[in-house]
CSV table of C-alpha atoms and ligand atoms in Angstrom, one decimal:
chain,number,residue,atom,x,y,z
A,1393,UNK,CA,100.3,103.0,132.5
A,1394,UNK,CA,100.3,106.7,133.5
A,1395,UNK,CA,103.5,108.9,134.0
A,1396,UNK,CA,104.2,111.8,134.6
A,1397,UNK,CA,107.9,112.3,133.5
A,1398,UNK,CA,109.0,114.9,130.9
A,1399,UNK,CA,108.6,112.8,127.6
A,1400,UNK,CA,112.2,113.0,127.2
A,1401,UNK,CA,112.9,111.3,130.5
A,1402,UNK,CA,110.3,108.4,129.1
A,1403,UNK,CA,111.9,107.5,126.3
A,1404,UNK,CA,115.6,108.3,127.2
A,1405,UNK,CA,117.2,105.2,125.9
A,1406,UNK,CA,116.5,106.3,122.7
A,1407,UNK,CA,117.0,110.1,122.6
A,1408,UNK,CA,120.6,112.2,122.0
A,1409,UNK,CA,120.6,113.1,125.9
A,1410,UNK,CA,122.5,112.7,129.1
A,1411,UNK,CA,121.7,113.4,132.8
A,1412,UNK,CA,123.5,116.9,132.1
A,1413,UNK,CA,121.1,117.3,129.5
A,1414,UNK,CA,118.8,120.3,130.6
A,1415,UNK,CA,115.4,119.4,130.2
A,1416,UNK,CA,112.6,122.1,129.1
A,1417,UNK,CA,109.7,120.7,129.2
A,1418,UNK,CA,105.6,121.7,129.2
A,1419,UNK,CA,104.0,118.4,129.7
A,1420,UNK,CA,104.6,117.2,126.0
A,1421,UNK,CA,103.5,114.0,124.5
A,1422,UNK,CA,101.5,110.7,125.9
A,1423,UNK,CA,98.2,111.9,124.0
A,1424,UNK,CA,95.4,110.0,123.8
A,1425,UNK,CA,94.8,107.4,121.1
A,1426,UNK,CA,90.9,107.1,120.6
A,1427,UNK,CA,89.3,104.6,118.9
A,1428,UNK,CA,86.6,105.7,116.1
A,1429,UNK,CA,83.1,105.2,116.8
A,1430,UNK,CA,81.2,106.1,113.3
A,1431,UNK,CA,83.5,106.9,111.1
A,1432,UNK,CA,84.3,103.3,109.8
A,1433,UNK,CA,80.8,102.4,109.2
A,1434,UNK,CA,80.1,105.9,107.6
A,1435,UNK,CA,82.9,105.4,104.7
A,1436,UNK,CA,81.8,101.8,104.5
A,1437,UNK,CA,84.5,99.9,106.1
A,1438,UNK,CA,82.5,98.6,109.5
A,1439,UNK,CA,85.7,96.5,110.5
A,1440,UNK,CA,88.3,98.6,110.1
A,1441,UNK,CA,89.8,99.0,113.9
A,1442,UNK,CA,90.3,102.9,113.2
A,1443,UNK,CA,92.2,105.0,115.9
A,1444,UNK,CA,92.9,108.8,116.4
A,1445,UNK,CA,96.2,109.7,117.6
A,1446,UNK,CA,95.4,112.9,118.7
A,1447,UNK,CA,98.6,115.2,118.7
A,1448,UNK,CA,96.8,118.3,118.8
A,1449,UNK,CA,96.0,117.7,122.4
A,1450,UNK,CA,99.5,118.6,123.1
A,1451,UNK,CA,100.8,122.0,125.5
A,1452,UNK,CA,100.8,124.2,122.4
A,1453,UNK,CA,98.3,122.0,120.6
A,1454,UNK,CA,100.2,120.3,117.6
A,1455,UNK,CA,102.6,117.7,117.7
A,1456,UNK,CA,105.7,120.5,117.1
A,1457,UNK,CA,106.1,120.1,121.2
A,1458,UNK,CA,107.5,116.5,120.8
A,1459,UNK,CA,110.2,117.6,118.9
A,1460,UNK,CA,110.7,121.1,120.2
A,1461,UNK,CA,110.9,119.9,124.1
A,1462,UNK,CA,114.2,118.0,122.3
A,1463,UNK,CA,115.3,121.0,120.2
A,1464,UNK,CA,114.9,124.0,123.1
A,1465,UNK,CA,116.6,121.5,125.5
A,1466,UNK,CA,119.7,120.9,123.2
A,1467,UNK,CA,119.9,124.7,122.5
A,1468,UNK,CA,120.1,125.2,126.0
A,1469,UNK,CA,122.6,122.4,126.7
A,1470,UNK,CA,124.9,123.9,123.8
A,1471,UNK,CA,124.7,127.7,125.4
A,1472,UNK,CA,122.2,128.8,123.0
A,1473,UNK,CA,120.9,132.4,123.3
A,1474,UNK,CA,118.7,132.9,120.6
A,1475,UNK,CA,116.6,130.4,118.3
A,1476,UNK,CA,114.9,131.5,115.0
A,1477,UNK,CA,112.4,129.2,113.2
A,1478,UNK,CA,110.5,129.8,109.8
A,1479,UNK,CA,107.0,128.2,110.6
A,1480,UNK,CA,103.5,127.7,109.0
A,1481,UNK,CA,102.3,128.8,112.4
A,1482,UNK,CA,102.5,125.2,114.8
A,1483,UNK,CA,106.3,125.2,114.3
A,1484,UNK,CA,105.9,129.2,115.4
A,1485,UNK,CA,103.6,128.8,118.6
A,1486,UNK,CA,105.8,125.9,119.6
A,1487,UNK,CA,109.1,127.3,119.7
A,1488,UNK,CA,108.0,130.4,121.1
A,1489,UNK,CA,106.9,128.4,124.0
A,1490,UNK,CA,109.4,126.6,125.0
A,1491,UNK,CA,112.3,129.1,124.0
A,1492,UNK,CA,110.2,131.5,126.7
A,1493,UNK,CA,110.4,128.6,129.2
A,1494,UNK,CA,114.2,128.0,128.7
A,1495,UNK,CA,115.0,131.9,129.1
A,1496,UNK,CA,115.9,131.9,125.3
A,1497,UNK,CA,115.0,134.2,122.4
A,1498,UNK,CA,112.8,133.5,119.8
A,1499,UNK,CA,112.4,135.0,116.5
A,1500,UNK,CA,109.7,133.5,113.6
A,1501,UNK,CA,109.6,134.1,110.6
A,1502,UNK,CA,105.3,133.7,109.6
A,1503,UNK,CA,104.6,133.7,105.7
A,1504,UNK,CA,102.5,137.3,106.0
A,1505,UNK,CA,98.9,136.1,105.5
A,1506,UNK,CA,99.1,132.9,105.5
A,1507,UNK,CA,98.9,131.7,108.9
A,1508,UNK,CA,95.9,130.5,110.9
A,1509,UNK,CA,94.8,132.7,113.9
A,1510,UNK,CA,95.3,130.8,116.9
A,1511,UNK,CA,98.8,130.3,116.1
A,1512,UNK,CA,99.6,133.6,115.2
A,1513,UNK,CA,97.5,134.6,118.4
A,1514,UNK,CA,99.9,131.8,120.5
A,1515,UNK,CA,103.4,133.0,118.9
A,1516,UNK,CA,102.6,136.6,120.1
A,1517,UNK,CA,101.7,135.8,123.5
A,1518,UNK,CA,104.2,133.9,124.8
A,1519,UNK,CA,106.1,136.8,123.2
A,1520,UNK,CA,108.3,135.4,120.6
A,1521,UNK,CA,109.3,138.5,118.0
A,1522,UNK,CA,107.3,137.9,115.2
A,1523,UNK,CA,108.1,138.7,111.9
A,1524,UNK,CA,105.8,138.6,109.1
A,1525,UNK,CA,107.7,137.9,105.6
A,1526,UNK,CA,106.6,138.8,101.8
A,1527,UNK,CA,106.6,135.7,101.0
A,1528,UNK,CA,105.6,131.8,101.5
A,1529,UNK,CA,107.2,129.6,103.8
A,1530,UNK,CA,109.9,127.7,101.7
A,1531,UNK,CA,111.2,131.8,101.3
A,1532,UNK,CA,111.0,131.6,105.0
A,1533,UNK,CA,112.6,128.8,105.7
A,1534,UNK,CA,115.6,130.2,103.4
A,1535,UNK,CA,116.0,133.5,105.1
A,1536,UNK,CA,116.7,131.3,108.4
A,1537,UNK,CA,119.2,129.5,107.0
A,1538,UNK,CA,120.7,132.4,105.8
A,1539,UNK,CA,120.5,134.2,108.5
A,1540,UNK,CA,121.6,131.7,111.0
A,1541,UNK,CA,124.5,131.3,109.1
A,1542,UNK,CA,125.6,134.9,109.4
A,1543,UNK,CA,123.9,135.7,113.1
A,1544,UNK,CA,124.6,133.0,116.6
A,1545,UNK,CA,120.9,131.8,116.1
A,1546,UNK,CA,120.0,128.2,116.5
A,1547,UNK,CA,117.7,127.1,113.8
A,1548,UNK,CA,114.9,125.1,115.5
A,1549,UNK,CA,112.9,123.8,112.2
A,1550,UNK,CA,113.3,120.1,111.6
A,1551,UNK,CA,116.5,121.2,109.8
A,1552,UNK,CA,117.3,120.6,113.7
A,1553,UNK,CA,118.4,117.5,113.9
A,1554,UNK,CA,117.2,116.7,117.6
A,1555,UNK,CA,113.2,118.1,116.0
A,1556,UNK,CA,112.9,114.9,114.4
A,1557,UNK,CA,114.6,112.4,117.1
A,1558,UNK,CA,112.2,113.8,119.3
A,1559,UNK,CA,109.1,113.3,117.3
A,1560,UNK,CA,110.0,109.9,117.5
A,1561,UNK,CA,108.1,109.5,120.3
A,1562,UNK,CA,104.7,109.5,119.2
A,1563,UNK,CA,105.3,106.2,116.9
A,1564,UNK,CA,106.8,104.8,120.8
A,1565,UNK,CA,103.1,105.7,122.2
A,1566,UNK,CA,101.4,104.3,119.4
A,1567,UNK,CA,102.7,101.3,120.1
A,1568,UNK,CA,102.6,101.2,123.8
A,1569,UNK,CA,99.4,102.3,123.6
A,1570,UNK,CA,97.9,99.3,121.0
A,1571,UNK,CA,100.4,96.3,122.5
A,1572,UNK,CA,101.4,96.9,119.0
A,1573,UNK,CA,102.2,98.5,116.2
A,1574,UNK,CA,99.1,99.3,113.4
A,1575,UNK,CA,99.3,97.5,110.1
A,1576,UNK,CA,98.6,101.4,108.6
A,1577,UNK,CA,99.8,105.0,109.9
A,1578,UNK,CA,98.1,107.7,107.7
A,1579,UNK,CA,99.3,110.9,108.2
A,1580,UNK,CA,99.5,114.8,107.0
A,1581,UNK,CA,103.0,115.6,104.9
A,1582,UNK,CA,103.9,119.2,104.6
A,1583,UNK,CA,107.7,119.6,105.4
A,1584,UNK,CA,108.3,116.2,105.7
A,1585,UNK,CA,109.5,115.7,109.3
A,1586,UNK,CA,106.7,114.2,110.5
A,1587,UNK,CA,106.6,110.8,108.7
A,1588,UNK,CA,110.6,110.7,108.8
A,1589,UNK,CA,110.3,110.9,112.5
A,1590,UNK,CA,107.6,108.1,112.8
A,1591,UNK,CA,109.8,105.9,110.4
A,1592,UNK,CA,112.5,106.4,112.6
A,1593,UNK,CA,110.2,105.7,115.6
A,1594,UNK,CA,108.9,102.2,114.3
A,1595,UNK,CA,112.2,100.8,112.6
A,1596,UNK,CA,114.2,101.8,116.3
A,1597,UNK,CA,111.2,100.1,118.7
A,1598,UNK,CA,111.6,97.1,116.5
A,1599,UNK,CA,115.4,97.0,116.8
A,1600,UNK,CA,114.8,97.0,120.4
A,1601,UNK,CA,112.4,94.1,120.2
A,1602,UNK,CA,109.5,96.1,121.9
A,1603,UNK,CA,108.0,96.0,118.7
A,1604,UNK,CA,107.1,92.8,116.4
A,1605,UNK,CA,106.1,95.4,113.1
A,1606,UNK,CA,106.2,98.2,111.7
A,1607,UNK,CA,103.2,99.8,109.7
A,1608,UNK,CA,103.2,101.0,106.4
A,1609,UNK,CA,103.4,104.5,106.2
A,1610,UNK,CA,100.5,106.5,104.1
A,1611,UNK,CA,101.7,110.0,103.8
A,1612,UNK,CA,99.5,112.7,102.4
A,1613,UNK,CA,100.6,116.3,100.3
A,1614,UNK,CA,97.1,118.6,99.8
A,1615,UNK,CA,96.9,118.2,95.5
A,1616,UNK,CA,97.8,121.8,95.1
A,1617,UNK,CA,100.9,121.5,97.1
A,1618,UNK,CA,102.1,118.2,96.6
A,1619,UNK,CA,106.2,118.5,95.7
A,1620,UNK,CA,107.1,114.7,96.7
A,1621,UNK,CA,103.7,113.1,94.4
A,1622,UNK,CA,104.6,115.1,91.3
A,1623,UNK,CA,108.2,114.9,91.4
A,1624,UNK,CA,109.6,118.6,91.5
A,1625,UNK,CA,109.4,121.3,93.8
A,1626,UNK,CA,106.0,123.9,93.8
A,1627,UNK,CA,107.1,127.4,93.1
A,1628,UNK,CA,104.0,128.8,94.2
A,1629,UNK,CA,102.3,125.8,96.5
A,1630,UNK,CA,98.4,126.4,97.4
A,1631,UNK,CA,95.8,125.3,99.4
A,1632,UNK,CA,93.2,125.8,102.3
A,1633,UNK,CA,95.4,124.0,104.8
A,1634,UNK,CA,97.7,126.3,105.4
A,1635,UNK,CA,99.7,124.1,107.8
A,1636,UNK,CA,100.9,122.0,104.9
A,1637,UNK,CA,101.6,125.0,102.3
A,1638,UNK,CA,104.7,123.4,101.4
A,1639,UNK,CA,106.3,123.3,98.0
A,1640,UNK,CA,109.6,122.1,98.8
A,1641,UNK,CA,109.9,119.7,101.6
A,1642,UNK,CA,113.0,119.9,103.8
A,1643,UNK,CA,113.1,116.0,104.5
A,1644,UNK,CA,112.2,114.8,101.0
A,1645,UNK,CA,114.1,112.3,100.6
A,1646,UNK,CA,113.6,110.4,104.0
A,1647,UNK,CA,109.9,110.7,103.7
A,1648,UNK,CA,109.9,109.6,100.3
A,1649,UNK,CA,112.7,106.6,101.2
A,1650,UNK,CA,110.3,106.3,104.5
A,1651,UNK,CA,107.2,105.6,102.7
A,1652,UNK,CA,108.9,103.1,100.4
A,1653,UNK,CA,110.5,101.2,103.0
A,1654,UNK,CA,107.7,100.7,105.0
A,1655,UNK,CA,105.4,99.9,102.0
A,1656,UNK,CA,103.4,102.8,102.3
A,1657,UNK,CA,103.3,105.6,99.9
A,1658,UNK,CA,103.1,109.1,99.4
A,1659,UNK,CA,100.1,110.4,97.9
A,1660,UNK,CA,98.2,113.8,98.1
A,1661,UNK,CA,94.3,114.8,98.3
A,1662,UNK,CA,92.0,117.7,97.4
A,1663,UNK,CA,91.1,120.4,99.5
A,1664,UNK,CA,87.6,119.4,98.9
A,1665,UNK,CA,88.3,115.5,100.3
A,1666,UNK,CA,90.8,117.3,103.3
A,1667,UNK,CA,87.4,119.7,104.2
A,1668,UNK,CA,85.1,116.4,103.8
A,1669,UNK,CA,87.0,114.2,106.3
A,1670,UNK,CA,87.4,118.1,108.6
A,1671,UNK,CA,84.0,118.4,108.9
A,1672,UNK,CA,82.7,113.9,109.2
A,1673,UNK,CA,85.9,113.8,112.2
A,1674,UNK,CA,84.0,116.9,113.9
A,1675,UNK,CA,80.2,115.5,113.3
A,1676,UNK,CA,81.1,111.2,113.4
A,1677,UNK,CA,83.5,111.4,116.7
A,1678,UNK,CA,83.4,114.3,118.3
A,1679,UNK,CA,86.5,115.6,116.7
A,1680,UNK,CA,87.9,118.9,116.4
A,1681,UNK,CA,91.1,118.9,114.1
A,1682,UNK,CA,93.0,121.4,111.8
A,1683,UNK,CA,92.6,121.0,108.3
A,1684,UNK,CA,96.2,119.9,107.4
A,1685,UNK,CA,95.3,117.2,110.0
A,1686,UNK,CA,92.1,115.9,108.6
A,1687,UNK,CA,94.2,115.1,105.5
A,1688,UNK,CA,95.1,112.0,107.1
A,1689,UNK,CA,91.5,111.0,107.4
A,1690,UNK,CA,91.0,112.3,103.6
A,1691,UNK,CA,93.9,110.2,102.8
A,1692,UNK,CA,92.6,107.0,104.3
A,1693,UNK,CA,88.9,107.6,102.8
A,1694,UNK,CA,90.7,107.6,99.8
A,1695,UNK,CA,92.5,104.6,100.0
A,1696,UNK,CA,89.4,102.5,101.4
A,1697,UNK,CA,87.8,103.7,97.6
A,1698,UNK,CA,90.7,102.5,96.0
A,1699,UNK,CA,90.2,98.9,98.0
A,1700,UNK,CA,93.5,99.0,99.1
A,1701,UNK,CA,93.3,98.4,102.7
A,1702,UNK,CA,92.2,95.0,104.4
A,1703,UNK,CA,88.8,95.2,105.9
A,1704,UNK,CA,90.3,94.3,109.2
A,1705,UNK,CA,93.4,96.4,109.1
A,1706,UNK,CA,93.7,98.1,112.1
A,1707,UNK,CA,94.9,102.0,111.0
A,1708,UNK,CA,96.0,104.9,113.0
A,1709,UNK,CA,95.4,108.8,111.7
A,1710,UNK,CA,98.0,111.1,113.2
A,1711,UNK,CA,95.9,113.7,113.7
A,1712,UNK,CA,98.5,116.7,113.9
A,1713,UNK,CA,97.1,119.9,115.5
A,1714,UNK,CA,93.9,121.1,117.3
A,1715,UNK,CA,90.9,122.8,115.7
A,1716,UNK,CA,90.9,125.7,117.9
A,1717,UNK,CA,94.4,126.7,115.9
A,1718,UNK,CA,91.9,127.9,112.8
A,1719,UNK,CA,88.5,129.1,113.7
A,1720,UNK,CA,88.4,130.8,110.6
A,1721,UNK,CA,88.1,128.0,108.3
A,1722,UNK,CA,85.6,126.5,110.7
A,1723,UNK,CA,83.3,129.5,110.9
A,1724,UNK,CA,83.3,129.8,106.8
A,1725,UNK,CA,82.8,126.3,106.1
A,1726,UNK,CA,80.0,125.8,108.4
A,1727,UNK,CA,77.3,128.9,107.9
A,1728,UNK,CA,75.7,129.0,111.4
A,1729,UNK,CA,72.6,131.5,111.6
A,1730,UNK,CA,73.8,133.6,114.6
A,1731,UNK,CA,70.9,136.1,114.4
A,1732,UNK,CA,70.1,136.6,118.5
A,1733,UNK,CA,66.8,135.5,119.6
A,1734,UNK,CA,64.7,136.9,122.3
A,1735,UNK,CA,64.6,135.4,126.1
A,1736,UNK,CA,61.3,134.7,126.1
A,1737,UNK,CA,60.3,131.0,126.0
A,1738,UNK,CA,57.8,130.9,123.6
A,1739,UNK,CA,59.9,132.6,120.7
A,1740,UNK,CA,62.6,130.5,121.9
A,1741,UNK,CA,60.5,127.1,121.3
A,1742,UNK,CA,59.0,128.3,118.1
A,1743,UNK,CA,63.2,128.9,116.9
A,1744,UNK,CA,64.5,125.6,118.2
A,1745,UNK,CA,60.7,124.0,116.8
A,1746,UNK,CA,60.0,122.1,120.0
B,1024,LIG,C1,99.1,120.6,111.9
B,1024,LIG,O1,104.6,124.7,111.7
B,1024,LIG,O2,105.7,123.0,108.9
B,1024,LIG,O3,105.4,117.1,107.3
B,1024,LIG,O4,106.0,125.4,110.2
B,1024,LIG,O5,101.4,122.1,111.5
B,1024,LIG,O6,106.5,117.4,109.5
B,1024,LIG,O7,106.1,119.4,108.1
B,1024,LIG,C2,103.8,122.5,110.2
B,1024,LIG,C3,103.5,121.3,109.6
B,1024,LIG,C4,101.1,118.5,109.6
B,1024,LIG,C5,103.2,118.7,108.5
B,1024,LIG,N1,100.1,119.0,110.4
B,1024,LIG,O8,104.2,118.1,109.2
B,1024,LIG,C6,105.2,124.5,110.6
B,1024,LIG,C7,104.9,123.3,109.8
B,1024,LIG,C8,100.2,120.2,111.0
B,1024,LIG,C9,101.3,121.0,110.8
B,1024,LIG,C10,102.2,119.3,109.4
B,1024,LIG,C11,102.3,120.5,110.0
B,1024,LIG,P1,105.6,118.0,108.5
């Protein structure tokens, strides 16, 4: 059923607001959830019911909006002036966004370097003032709360405790969407939130009876970042998905309790496996996702190897931001010969070989 309300109004009943409750809002949430076409037959698994919750399709392009139309919205209720937010980049863009929309101020802190274009790109334009730290993101994320303890700033990482309630919703869509909940979410683990939230989101739509299940929960770290799989936090956390350059998780323990409970797990893949299932999402379904995404995807590929999924489960992948946040990674992964041809026809048919 189409609506149109703010996705706070949709889902009221179960969110931390009231009718005084100012609500800033950019058209977040009720993204599509696309059913595979290829994939399953490609990684051997022809009847898997596979489907593509596809997040990155929201205002800012990653699934940040759900919880920051919740967080910005709060702020503002609360007299907030100023919010500050240490970010990976989707956190970053988000904030910015919605803080500009709200008539707030909004200051990120961006590991210097490590931050995919299009984010950088988004947090700059909608004119949020940037700062660009010596250092990763777990520094980051320790300077704001520092610095929020000292300055009247209102942190807006999932440290917020309305970030989370709010991202929620997308385990609420998932199961309007199917009539049901999956048997399997997989789904990118960086800083935790994520699969807290969607725990949260299952276990409260069951409570309410709109829901007969909930899903285990398949979380995945990238290998050379992965804190919660090895059991101790990553001084120095690496890898080609920057989104997801993590090496000491915020919400730890309820993603780690989150997994468990659902009977689910938290596990971790290569860069080489996340940049396999990047590349088969763009050329199997049509697919354009951020590499910290495609680790869901990675994540189940591994799993259907290690034959622990039923061949008829019916699995969702979170797929957590857009591909146009990264062109970079795209462009070097994928050698395209841009060498211009002439306009003439006949060099033209001889290059395409027609
Ligand atoms: C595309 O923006 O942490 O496990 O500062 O951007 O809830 O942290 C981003 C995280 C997955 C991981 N996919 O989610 C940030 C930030 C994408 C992301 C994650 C992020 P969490």
């Amino acid at each position: 059923m189409y609506t149109d309300l703010p996705l706070i109004k949709r889902y009221q009943e179960f969110l931390p607001v009231t009718e005084k409750t100012p609500l800033v809002t950019l058209g977040e949430g009720n993204t599509p959830l696309v059913q595979a076409a290829n994939l399953p037959k490609h990684i051997g698994q022809s009847k898997l019911k596979l489907y593509f919750k596809l997040e990155g399709l929201n205002p800012t392009g990653s699934f940040k909006d759900r919880g920051m139309t919740l967080a910005i919205s709060k702020a503002l209720e609360a007299g907030s002036r100023a919010v500050i937010c240490a970010s990976t980049g989707n956190t970053s863009a988000s904030a910015a966004a919605f803080a500009i929309k709200a008539g707030l101020c909004c200051y990120v802190l961006l590991p210097s370097g490590a931050v995919a274009l299009g984010k950088l790109a988004q947090a700059i334009l909608y004119g949020a003032r940037v700062i660009a730290l010596d250092g990763n993101f777990d520094q980051a994320l320790d300077m704001v709360r520092q610095l929020a303890a000292d300055c009247p700033l209102t942190v807006v990482n999932s440290i917020n405790p309305f970030r989370l309630e709010g991202q929620k919703t997308a385990a609420f869509e998932i199961v309007d969407q199917l009539g049901a909940a999956p048997t399997h979410l997989f789904i990118p683990v960086g800083n935790a939130g994520n699969i807290s939230a969607y725990w949260r989101g299952f276990k409260a739509y069951k409570r309410s009876g709109r829901a007969a299940s909930t899903p285990a929960l398949l979380g995945f770290e990238a290998e050379g970042s992965a804190a919660i799989v090895r059991g101790y936090p990553i001084a120095a956390p690496e890898t080609i998905a920057t989104a997801i350059r993590i090496g000491n998780p915020a919400s730890w323990q309820e993603a780690a309790q989150a997994a468990s409970e659902s009977g689910g797990k938290i596990d971790s893949v290569t860069d080489a496996e996340i940049l396999d299932a990047y590349i088969l999402l763009a050329r199997n379904e049509g697919i354009f996702c951020e590499p910290s995404s495609a680790a869901s995807v990675a994540g189940l590929i591994k799993h259907c190897k290690l034959g622990t999924i039923a061949p008829d489960a019916t699995v969702v992948c979170v797929l957590t931001g857009h591909g146009l946040k990264d062109p970079n990674t795209a462009m070097n992964l994928v050698k395209a010969d841009l060498t211009p041809v002439p306009a003439e026809l006949t060099r033209l048919k001889e290059v395409m070989k027609l």
